[in-house]
PDB file of C-alpha atoms in Angstrom:
ATOM      1  CA  UNK A 138     111.362 259.675-102.103  1.00  0.00           C
ATOM      2  CA  UNK A 139     114.459 261.521-101.161  1.00  0.00           C
ATOM      3  CA  UNK A 140     114.463 264.151 -98.460  1.00  0.00           C
ATOM      4  CA  UNK A 141     116.747 267.040 -98.894  1.00  0.00           C
ATOM      5  CA  UNK A 142     119.124 267.829 -96.127  1.00  0.00           C
ATOM      6  CA  UNK A 143     120.413 271.309 -95.778  1.00  0.00           C
ATOM      7  CA  UNK A 144     124.098 271.239 -95.251  1.00  0.00           C
ATOM      8  CA  UNK A 145     125.348 272.981 -92.136  1.00  0.00           C
ATOM      9  CA  UNK A 146     121.968 272.740 -90.400  1.00  0.00           C
ATOM     10  CA  UNK A 147     121.792 269.240 -88.864  1.00  0.00           C
ATOM     11  CA  UNK A 148     118.566 268.246 -87.131  1.00  0.00           C
ATOM     12  CA  UNK A 149     119.042 267.755 -83.404  1.00  0.00           C
ATOM     13  CA  UNK A 150     116.550 266.084 -81.065  1.00  0.00           C
ATOM     14  CA  UNK A 151     115.622 268.025 -77.913  1.00  0.00           C
ATOM     15  CA  UNK A 152     117.211 265.365 -75.694  1.00  0.00           C
ATOM     16  CA  UNK A 153     120.550 265.944 -77.319  1.00  0.00           C
ATOM     17  CA  UNK A 154     120.507 269.706 -77.105  1.00  0.00           C
ATOM     18  CA  UNK A 155     124.066 270.757 -76.410  1.00  0.00           C
ATOM     19  CA  UNK A 156     124.937 272.656 -73.222  1.00  0.00           C
ATOM     20  CA  UNK A 157     127.674 275.133 -72.677  1.00  0.00           C
ATOM     21  CA  UNK A 158     130.627 274.074 -70.473  1.00  0.00           C
ATOM     22  CA  UNK A 159     129.239 276.350 -67.764  1.00  0.00           C
ATOM     23  CA  UNK A 160     126.109 274.185 -67.557  1.00  0.00           C
ATOM     24  CA  UNK A 161     127.989 270.944 -66.857  1.00  0.00           C
ATOM     25  CA  UNK A 162     128.888 271.536 -63.163  1.00  0.00           C
ATOM     26  CA  UNK A 163     125.271 272.436 -62.413  1.00  0.00           C
ATOM     27  CA  UNK A 164     124.109 269.216 -64.046  1.00  0.00           C
ATOM     28  CA  UNK A 165     126.651 267.204 -62.089  1.00  0.00           C
ATOM     29  CA  UNK A 166     125.553 268.886 -58.843  1.00  0.00           C
ATOM     30  CA  UNK A 167     121.932 268.024 -59.535  1.00  0.00           C
ATOM     31  CA  UNK A 168     122.840 264.395 -60.208  1.00  0.00           C
ATOM     32  CA  UNK A 169     124.983 264.297 -57.047  1.00  0.00           C
ATOM     33  CA  UNK A 170     122.229 265.779 -54.875  1.00  0.00           C
ATOM     34  CA  UNK A 171     119.721 263.286 -56.279  1.00  0.00           C
ATOM     35  CA  UNK A 172     122.102 260.421 -55.466  1.00  0.00           C
ATOM     36  CA  UNK A 173     122.638 261.725 -51.918  1.00  0.00           C
ATOM     37  CA  UNK A 174     118.884 262.055 -51.355  1.00  0.00           C
ATOM     38  CA  UNK A 175     118.343 258.484 -52.574  1.00  0.00           C
ATOM     39  CA  UNK A 176     121.093 257.188 -50.305  1.00  0.00           C
ATOM     40  CA  UNK A 177     119.722 259.061 -47.273  1.00  0.00           C
ATOM     41  CA  UNK A 178     116.280 257.584 -47.878  1.00  0.00           C
ATOM     42  CA  UNK A 179     117.774 254.096 -47.962  1.00  0.00           C
ATOM     43  CA  UNK A 180     119.832 254.429 -44.781  1.00  0.00           C
ATOM     44  CA  UNK A 181     118.487 252.965 -41.524  1.00  0.00           C
ATOM     45  CA  UNK A 182     116.814 255.543 -39.240  1.00  0.00           C
ATOM     46  CA  UNK A 183     119.490 255.249 -36.539  1.00  0.00           C
ATOM     47  CA  UNK A 184     121.943 257.115 -38.772  1.00  0.00           C
ATOM     48  CA  UNK A 185     119.584 260.067 -39.048  1.00  0.00           C
ATOM     49  CA  UNK A 186     118.876 260.484 -35.330  1.00  0.00           C
ATOM     50  CA  UNK A 187     119.789 263.641 -33.375  1.00  0.00           C
ATOM     51  CA  UNK A 188     123.156 264.247 -31.700  1.00  0.00           C
ATOM     52  CA  UNK A 189     121.948 262.760 -28.410  1.00  0.00           C
ATOM     53  CA  UNK A 190     120.930 259.480 -30.043  1.00  0.00           C
ATOM     54  CA  UNK A 191     122.292 257.382 -27.175  1.00  0.00           C
ATOM     55  CA  UNK A 192     120.208 258.980 -24.417  1.00  0.00           C
ATOM     56  CA  UNK A 193     118.505 255.889 -23.054  1.00  0.00           C
ATOM     57  CA  UNK A 194     116.471 257.466 -20.291  1.00  0.00           C
ATOM     58  CA  UNK A 195     115.070 260.938 -19.757  1.00  0.00           C
ATOM     59  CA  UNK A 196     114.446 261.281 -16.037  1.00  0.00           C
ATOM     60  CA  UNK A 197     113.603 264.967 -16.017  1.00  0.00           C
ATOM     61  CA  UNK A 198     110.740 266.004 -13.727  1.00  0.00           C
ATOM     62  CA  UNK A 199     108.911 267.405 -16.761  1.00  0.00           C
ATOM     63  CA  UNK A 200     108.934 263.952 -18.338  1.00  0.00           C
ATOM     64  CA  UNK A 201     106.358 262.315 -16.093  1.00  0.00           C
ATOM     65  CA  UNK A 202     107.266 263.409 -12.587  1.00  0.00           C
ATOM     66  CA  UNK A 203     108.210 260.694 -10.117  1.00  0.00           C
ATOM     67  CA  UNK A 204     106.905 258.064 -12.559  1.00  0.00           C
ATOM     68  CA  UNK A 205     110.386 258.150 -14.149  1.00  0.00           C
ATOM     69  CA  UNK A 206     111.669 256.203 -11.123  1.00  0.00           C
ATOM     70  CA  UNK A 207     111.033 252.581 -10.344  1.00  0.00           C
ATOM     71  CA  UNK A 208     110.014 253.629  -6.821  1.00  0.00           C
ATOM     72  CA  UNK A 209     110.099 256.595  -4.456  1.00  0.00           C
ATOM     73  CA  UNK A 210     111.421 255.769  -0.984  1.00  0.00           C
ATOM     74  CA  UNK A 211     110.532 258.499   1.495  1.00  0.00           C
ATOM     75  CA  UNK A 212     110.087 257.848   5.207  1.00  0.00           C
ATOM     76  CA  UNK A 213     107.079 259.715   6.589  1.00  0.00           C
ATOM     77  CA  UNK A 214     106.857 262.688   6.851  1.00  0.00           C
ATOM     78  CA  UNK A 215     109.495 263.108   4.109  1.00  0.00           C
ATOM     79  CA  UNK A 216     108.278 263.843   0.580  1.00  0.00           C
ATOM     80  CA  UNK A 217     109.205 264.764  -2.997  1.00  0.00           C
ATOM     81  CA  UNK A 218     107.814 267.920  -4.573  1.00  0.00           C
ATOM     82  CA  UNK A 219     108.301 269.366  -8.058  1.00  0.00           C
ATOM     83  CA  UNK A 220     108.662 273.150  -8.118  1.00  0.00           C
ATOM     84  CA  UNK A 221     109.053 275.292 -11.225  1.00  0.00           C
ATOM     85  CA  UNK A 222     110.883 278.473 -10.272  1.00  0.00           C
ATOM     86  CA  UNK A 223     110.622 280.070 -13.703  1.00  0.00           C
ATOM     87  CA  UNK A 224     114.390 279.975 -14.299  1.00  0.00           C
ATOM     88  CA  UNK A 225     114.174 278.041 -17.550  1.00  0.00           C
ATOM     89  CA  UNK A 226     114.689 274.611 -16.022  1.00  0.00           C
ATOM     90  CA  UNK A 227     111.017 273.776 -15.785  1.00  0.00           C
ATOM     91  CA  UNK A 228     110.094 271.399 -12.989  1.00  0.00           C
ATOM     92  CA  UNK A 229     112.774 269.961 -10.737  1.00  0.00           C
ATOM     93  CA  UNK A 230     112.652 267.248  -8.093  1.00  0.00           C
ATOM     94  CA  UNK A 231     112.916 268.366  -4.478  1.00  0.00           C
ATOM     95  CA  UNK A 232     113.769 265.354  -2.317  1.00  0.00           C
ATOM     96  CA  UNK A 233     112.885 266.548   1.170  1.00  0.00           C
ATOM     97  CA  UNK A 234     114.179 264.510   4.120  1.00  0.00           C
ATOM     98  CA  UNK A 235     112.145 265.837   7.009  1.00  0.00           C
ATOM     99  CA  UNK A 236     113.337 266.269  10.566  1.00  0.00           C
ATOM    100  CA  UNK A 237     113.302 262.897  12.324  1.00  0.00           C
ATOM    101  CA  UNK A 238     113.470 260.770   9.165  1.00  0.00           C
ATOM    102  CA  UNK A 239     116.378 259.074   7.407  1.00  0.00           C
ATOM    103  CA  UNK A 240     115.456 258.862   3.757  1.00  0.00           C
ATOM    104  CA  UNK A 241     113.834 260.428   0.718  1.00  0.00           C
ATOM    105  CA  UNK A 242     115.104 258.977  -2.564  1.00  0.00           C
ATOM    106  CA  UNK A 243     114.119 258.191  -6.130  1.00  0.00           C
ATOM    107  CA  UNK A 244     115.053 254.558  -6.707  1.00  0.00           C
ATOM    108  CA  UNK A 245     115.906 252.938 -10.029  1.00  0.00           C
ATOM    109  CA  UNK A 246     114.620 253.601 -13.529  1.00  0.00           C
ATOM    110  CA  UNK A 247     111.018 252.836 -14.409  1.00  0.00           C
ATOM    111  CA  UNK A 248     110.607 250.035 -16.939  1.00  0.00           C
ATOM    112  CA  UNK A 249     114.319 249.307 -17.247  1.00  0.00           C
ATOM    113  CA  UNK A 250     116.434 246.400 -16.033  1.00  0.00           C
ATOM    114  CA  UNK A 251     120.102 247.325 -15.996  1.00  0.00           C
ATOM    115  CA  UNK A 252     122.720 244.723 -16.883  1.00  0.00           C
ATOM    116  CA  UNK A 253     126.446 244.260 -16.328  1.00  0.00           C
ATOM    117  CA  UNK A 254     129.166 244.278 -18.944  1.00  0.00           C
ATOM    118  CA  UNK A 255     128.561 247.810 -20.189  1.00  0.00           C
ATOM    119  CA  UNK A 256     129.028 251.460 -19.271  1.00  0.00           C
ATOM    120  CA  UNK A 257     126.308 253.741 -17.894  1.00  0.00           C
ATOM    121  CA  UNK A 258     126.614 257.510 -17.853  1.00  0.00           C
ATOM    122  CA  UNK A 259     124.297 259.555 -15.655  1.00  0.00           C
ATOM    123  CA  UNK A 260     124.009 263.318 -15.898  1.00  0.00           C
ATOM    124  CA  UNK A 261     122.043 265.805 -13.802  1.00  0.00           C
ATOM    125  CA  UNK A 262     122.115 269.136 -11.999  1.00  0.00           C
ATOM    126  CA  UNK A 263     122.179 269.089  -8.229  1.00  0.00           C
ATOM    127  CA  UNK A 264     121.618 271.631  -5.460  1.00  0.00           C
ATOM    128  CA  UNK A 265     121.211 271.132  -1.714  1.00  0.00           C
ATOM    129  CA  UNK A 266     119.707 273.234   1.042  1.00  0.00           C
ATOM    130  CA  UNK A 267     122.597 272.652   3.443  1.00  0.00           C
ATOM    131  CA  UNK A 268     126.248 271.672   3.278  1.00  0.00           C
ATOM    132  CA  UNK A 269     125.429 268.417   5.070  1.00  0.00           C
ATOM    133  CA  UNK A 270     122.809 266.770   2.891  1.00  0.00           C
ATOM    134  CA  UNK A 271     124.446 263.389   3.576  1.00  0.00           C
ATOM    135  CA  UNK A 272     124.058 260.715   0.866  1.00  0.00           C
ATOM    136  CA  UNK A 273     122.868 262.290  -2.397  1.00  0.00           C
ATOM    137  CA  UNK A 274     123.581 259.375  -4.772  1.00  0.00           C
ATOM    138  CA  UNK A 275     123.915 255.606  -4.423  1.00  0.00           C
ATOM    139  CA  UNK A 276     124.746 252.922  -6.972  1.00  0.00           C
ATOM    140  CA  UNK A 277     122.596 250.670  -4.841  1.00  0.00           C
ATOM    141  CA  UNK A 278     122.838 246.877  -4.840  1.00  0.00           C
ATOM    142  CA  UNK A 279     119.717 244.723  -4.964  1.00  0.00           C
ATOM    143  CA  UNK A 280     119.045 242.507  -1.961  1.00  0.00           C
ATOM    144  CA  UNK A 281     119.781 242.741   1.732  1.00  0.00           C
ATOM    145  CA  UNK A 282     122.292 241.177   4.097  1.00  0.00           C
ATOM    146  CA  UNK A 283     123.883 238.055   2.655  1.00  0.00           C
ATOM    147  CA  UNK A 284     122.223 238.707  -0.714  1.00  0.00           C
ATOM    148  CA  UNK A 285     124.940 241.175  -1.630  1.00  0.00           C
ATOM    149  CA  UNK A 286     128.693 241.595  -1.248  1.00  0.00           C
ATOM    150  CA  UNK A 287     128.555 245.374  -1.682  1.00  0.00           C
ATOM    151  CA  UNK A 288     125.655 247.412  -0.368  1.00  0.00           C
ATOM    152  CA  UNK A 289     126.603 250.351  -2.613  1.00  0.00           C
ATOM    153  CA  UNK A 290     129.737 250.058  -4.796  1.00  0.00           C
ATOM    154  CA  UNK A 291     129.583 253.808  -5.515  1.00  0.00           C
ATOM    155  CA  UNK A 292     128.257 256.420  -3.116  1.00  0.00           C
ATOM    156  CA  UNK A 293     128.286 260.228  -3.070  1.00  0.00           C
ATOM    157  CA  UNK A 294     127.716 262.496  -0.073  1.00  0.00           C
ATOM    158  CA  UNK A 295     127.541 266.200   0.686  1.00  0.00           C
ATOM    159  CA  UNK A 296     129.380 266.705   3.981  1.00  0.00           C
ATOM    160  CA  UNK A 297     131.034 269.778   5.456  1.00  0.00           C
ATOM    161  CA  UNK A 298     130.166 271.723   2.287  1.00  0.00           C
ATOM    162  CA  UNK A 299     132.054 269.280   0.074  1.00  0.00           C
ATOM    163  CA  UNK A 300     130.786 266.729  -2.432  1.00  0.00           C
ATOM    164  CA  UNK A 301     132.604 263.446  -1.781  1.00  0.00           C
ATOM    165  CA  UNK A 302     132.651 260.168  -3.688  1.00  0.00           C
ATOM    166  CA  UNK A 303     133.740 256.704  -2.579  1.00  0.00           C
ATOM    167  CA  UNK A 304     134.217 253.305  -4.140  1.00  0.00           C
ATOM    168  CA  UNK A 305     133.044 250.750  -1.561  1.00  0.00           C
ATOM    169  CA  UNK A 306     134.746 247.430  -2.239  1.00  0.00           C
ATOM    170  CA  UNK A 307     133.534 244.057  -0.902  1.00  0.00           C
ATOM    171  CA  UNK A 308     133.914 243.860   2.857  1.00  0.00           C
ATOM    172  CA  UNK A 309     132.800 247.501   3.304  1.00  0.00           C
ATOM    173  CA  UNK A 310     136.184 248.884   2.281  1.00  0.00           C
ATOM    174  CA  UNK A 311     135.544 252.573   1.754  1.00  0.00           C
ATOM    175  CA  UNK A 312     138.031 254.014  -0.712  1.00  0.00           C
ATOM    176  CA  UNK A 313     137.842 257.780  -1.156  1.00  0.00           C
ATOM    177  CA  UNK A 314     138.004 258.761  -4.829  1.00  0.00           C
ATOM    178  CA  UNK A 315     137.837 262.535  -4.614  1.00  0.00           C
ATOM    179  CA  UNK A 316     135.948 265.563  -3.358  1.00  0.00           C
ATOM    180  CA  UNK A 317     135.157 269.106  -4.417  1.00  0.00           C
ATOM    181  CA  UNK A 318     133.876 272.271  -2.762  1.00  0.00           C
ATOM    182  CA  UNK A 319     130.089 272.490  -2.528  1.00  0.00           C
ATOM    183  CA  UNK A 320     128.061 275.643  -1.908  1.00  0.00           C
ATOM    184  CA  UNK A 321     124.475 275.183  -0.652  1.00  0.00           C
ATOM    185  CA  UNK A 322     121.849 276.883  -2.791  1.00  0.00           C
ATOM    186  CA  UNK A 323     123.984 276.677  -5.953  1.00  0.00           C
ATOM    187  CA  UNK A 324     123.376 274.394  -8.939  1.00  0.00           C
ATOM    188  CA  UNK A 325     126.174 272.021  -9.906  1.00  0.00           C
ATOM    189  CA  UNK A 326     126.496 269.881 -13.028  1.00  0.00           C
ATOM    190  CA  UNK A 327     127.195 266.189 -12.314  1.00  0.00           C
ATOM    191  CA  UNK A 328     128.343 263.591 -14.859  1.00  0.00           C
ATOM    192  CA  UNK A 329     128.978 260.107 -13.494  1.00  0.00           C
ATOM    193  CA  UNK A 330     130.229 257.180 -15.557  1.00  0.00           C
ATOM    194  CA  UNK A 331     130.124 253.616 -14.225  1.00  0.00           C
ATOM    195  CA  UNK A 332     131.512 250.676 -16.169  1.00  0.00           C
ATOM    196  CA  UNK A 333     129.420 247.916 -14.575  1.00  0.00           C
ATOM    197  CA  UNK A 334     131.537 244.794 -14.001  1.00  0.00           C
ATOM    198  CA  UNK A 335     131.145 241.903 -11.553  1.00  0.00           C
ATOM    199  CA  UNK A 336     134.918 241.404 -11.610  1.00  0.00           C
ATOM    200  CA  UNK A 337     137.476 244.040 -10.650  1.00  0.00           C
ATOM    201  CA  UNK A 338     137.652 245.375 -14.207  1.00  0.00           C
ATOM    202  CA  UNK A 339     135.034 248.094 -13.748  1.00  0.00           C
ATOM    203  CA  UNK A 340     135.634 251.809 -13.430  1.00  0.00           C
ATOM    204  CA  UNK A 341     134.136 255.013 -12.033  1.00  0.00           C
ATOM    205  CA  UNK A 342     134.490 258.524 -13.471  1.00  0.00           C
ATOM    206  CA  UNK A 343     133.024 261.675 -11.957  1.00  0.00           C
ATOM    207  CA  UNK A 344     132.956 265.174 -13.415  1.00  0.00           C
ATOM    208  CA  UNK A 345     131.575 268.134 -11.451  1.00  0.00           C
ATOM    209  CA  UNK A 346     130.981 271.329 -13.413  1.00  0.00           C
ATOM    210  CA  UNK A 347     133.214 269.954 -16.167  1.00  0.00           C
ATOM    211  CA  UNK A 348     136.121 269.165 -13.833  1.00  0.00           C
ATOM    212  CA  UNK A 349     137.361 265.589 -13.375  1.00  0.00           C
ATOM    213  CA  UNK A 350     136.996 264.750  -9.686  1.00  0.00           C
ATOM    214  CA  UNK A 351     137.340 260.951  -9.646  1.00  0.00           C
ATOM    215  CA  UNK A 352     138.872 258.335 -11.942  1.00  0.00           C
ATOM    216  CA  UNK A 353     138.948 254.846 -10.436  1.00  0.00           C
ATOM    217  CA  UNK A 354     139.948 251.766 -12.411  1.00  0.00           C
ATOM    218  CA  UNK A 355     140.070 248.076 -11.400  1.00  0.00           C
ATOM    219  CA  UNK A 356     136.841 248.328  -9.420  1.00  0.00           C
ATOM    220  CA  UNK A 357     134.056 245.816  -8.828  1.00  0.00           C
ATOM    221  CA  UNK A 358     130.999 247.864  -9.752  1.00  0.00           C
ATOM    222  CA  UNK A 359     128.317 245.200 -10.170  1.00  0.00           C
ATOM    223  CA  UNK A 360     127.055 243.155  -7.225  1.00  0.00           C
ATOM    224  CA  UNK A 361     125.497 239.690  -7.002  1.00  0.00           C
ATOM    225  CA  UNK A 362     121.962 240.724  -7.961  1.00  0.00           C
ATOM    226  CA  UNK A 363     122.830 243.884  -9.836  1.00  0.00           C
ATOM    227  CA  UNK A 364     122.641 247.599  -9.126  1.00  0.00           C
ATOM    228  CA  UNK A 365     120.437 250.633  -9.702  1.00  0.00           C
ATOM    229  CA  UNK A 366     120.918 254.388  -9.197  1.00  0.00           C
ATOM    230  CA  UNK A 367     119.303 256.348  -6.380  1.00  0.00           C
ATOM    231  CA  UNK A 368     119.070 260.120  -6.007  1.00  0.00           C
ATOM    232  CA  UNK A 369     117.865 262.092  -3.007  1.00  0.00           C
ATOM    233  CA  UNK A 370     118.913 262.566   0.598  1.00  0.00           C
ATOM    234  CA  UNK A 371     119.693 259.685   2.946  1.00  0.00           C
ATOM    235  CA  UNK A 372     121.396 259.389   6.316  1.00  0.00           C
ATOM    236  CA  UNK A 373     120.814 258.720   9.973  1.00  0.00           C
ATOM    237  CA  UNK A 374     123.641 260.795  11.452  1.00  0.00           C
ATOM    238  CA  UNK A 375     121.789 264.093  10.982  1.00  0.00           C
ATOM    239  CA  UNK A 376     118.053 263.893  11.602  1.00  0.00           C
ATOM    240  CA  UNK A 377     117.390 267.114  13.508  1.00  0.00           C
ATOM    241  CA  UNK A 378     117.676 269.351  10.423  1.00  0.00           C
ATOM    242  CA  UNK A 379     115.572 269.236   7.257  1.00  0.00           C
ATOM    243  CA  UNK A 380     117.622 268.214   4.217  1.00  0.00           C
ATOM    244  CA  UNK A 381     116.515 269.072   0.689  1.00  0.00           C
ATOM    245  CA  UNK A 382     118.255 267.851  -2.457  1.00  0.00           C
ATOM    246  CA  UNK A 383     116.993 269.382  -5.711  1.00  0.00           C
ATOM    247  CA  UNK A 384     117.694 267.423  -8.899  1.00  0.00           C
ATOM    248  CA  UNK A 385     117.128 268.527 -12.492  1.00  0.00           C
ATOM    249  CA  UNK A 386     117.664 267.113 -15.964  1.00  0.00           C
ATOM    250  CA  UNK A 387     118.339 263.483 -15.122  1.00  0.00           C
ATOM    251  CA  UNK A 388     119.667 261.525 -18.089  1.00  0.00           C
ATOM    252  CA  UNK A 389     121.208 258.127 -18.723  1.00  0.00           C
ATOM    253  CA  UNK A 390     123.279 257.302 -21.795  1.00  0.00           C
ATOM    254  CA  UNK A 391     126.228 255.339 -23.077  1.00  0.00           C
ATOM    255  CA  UNK A 392     128.772 258.168 -23.195  1.00  0.00           C
ATOM    256  CA  UNK A 393     129.465 261.360 -21.293  1.00  0.00           C
ATOM    257  CA  UNK A 394     128.456 263.383 -24.348  1.00  0.00           C
ATOM    258  CA  UNK A 395     124.969 261.870 -24.168  1.00  0.00           C
ATOM    259  CA  UNK A 396     124.276 263.331 -20.736  1.00  0.00           C
ATOM    260  CA  UNK A 397     126.170 266.633 -20.702  1.00  0.00           C
TER     261      UNK A 397
END
């Protein structure tokens, strides 16, 4: 049996329905978006993490209180408290070195063992009660006496209303790296980068309120048994006045951008 075919009216299947030229870009966009979505689903999660993907430690007081530290070292009657002043910061640490005592510090990072051969960036906000809060940060070496060559390769103090930083080389060689004006009762943004090296290939960078204060190269920044950070107030030269060091927003990361 022969089927008649009407000339000029070809049969067209729905799948082959022609589209106007204006439809083609839209079709290409849909195909492109589908391909992008498929690729995104296949990528490893690390590529889809937030901007601060390299923040390795959140030491904020709202993130577990003093449990963020490996230990709290406060001579009696010194103490740490965690006020919330309703200024948007939430809780902050208040390291309070009482009259007659030498130390109140948060020591190390809970659950973490730091290693050499890499860079650590630490960021936080800092405010002190007086212009002589003494030691407010130590890159403290493990061990005592002959167990270390450097008690604290990097140390920061508030003295005479100035924040000062030193690199302390083996043999207790104190090398001043820089200082900046410090006003008691005012928050300051600190960003400290330490390239941890057991040879003299390490480095130290310090920014205060966005300004570069210290840039030391060719430094030995990792001692025999390793190092950990300490924040607080420490010192025996001034014990007749209460010293308070407030700390907020502690972070550790691999770059300065991670902790700003």
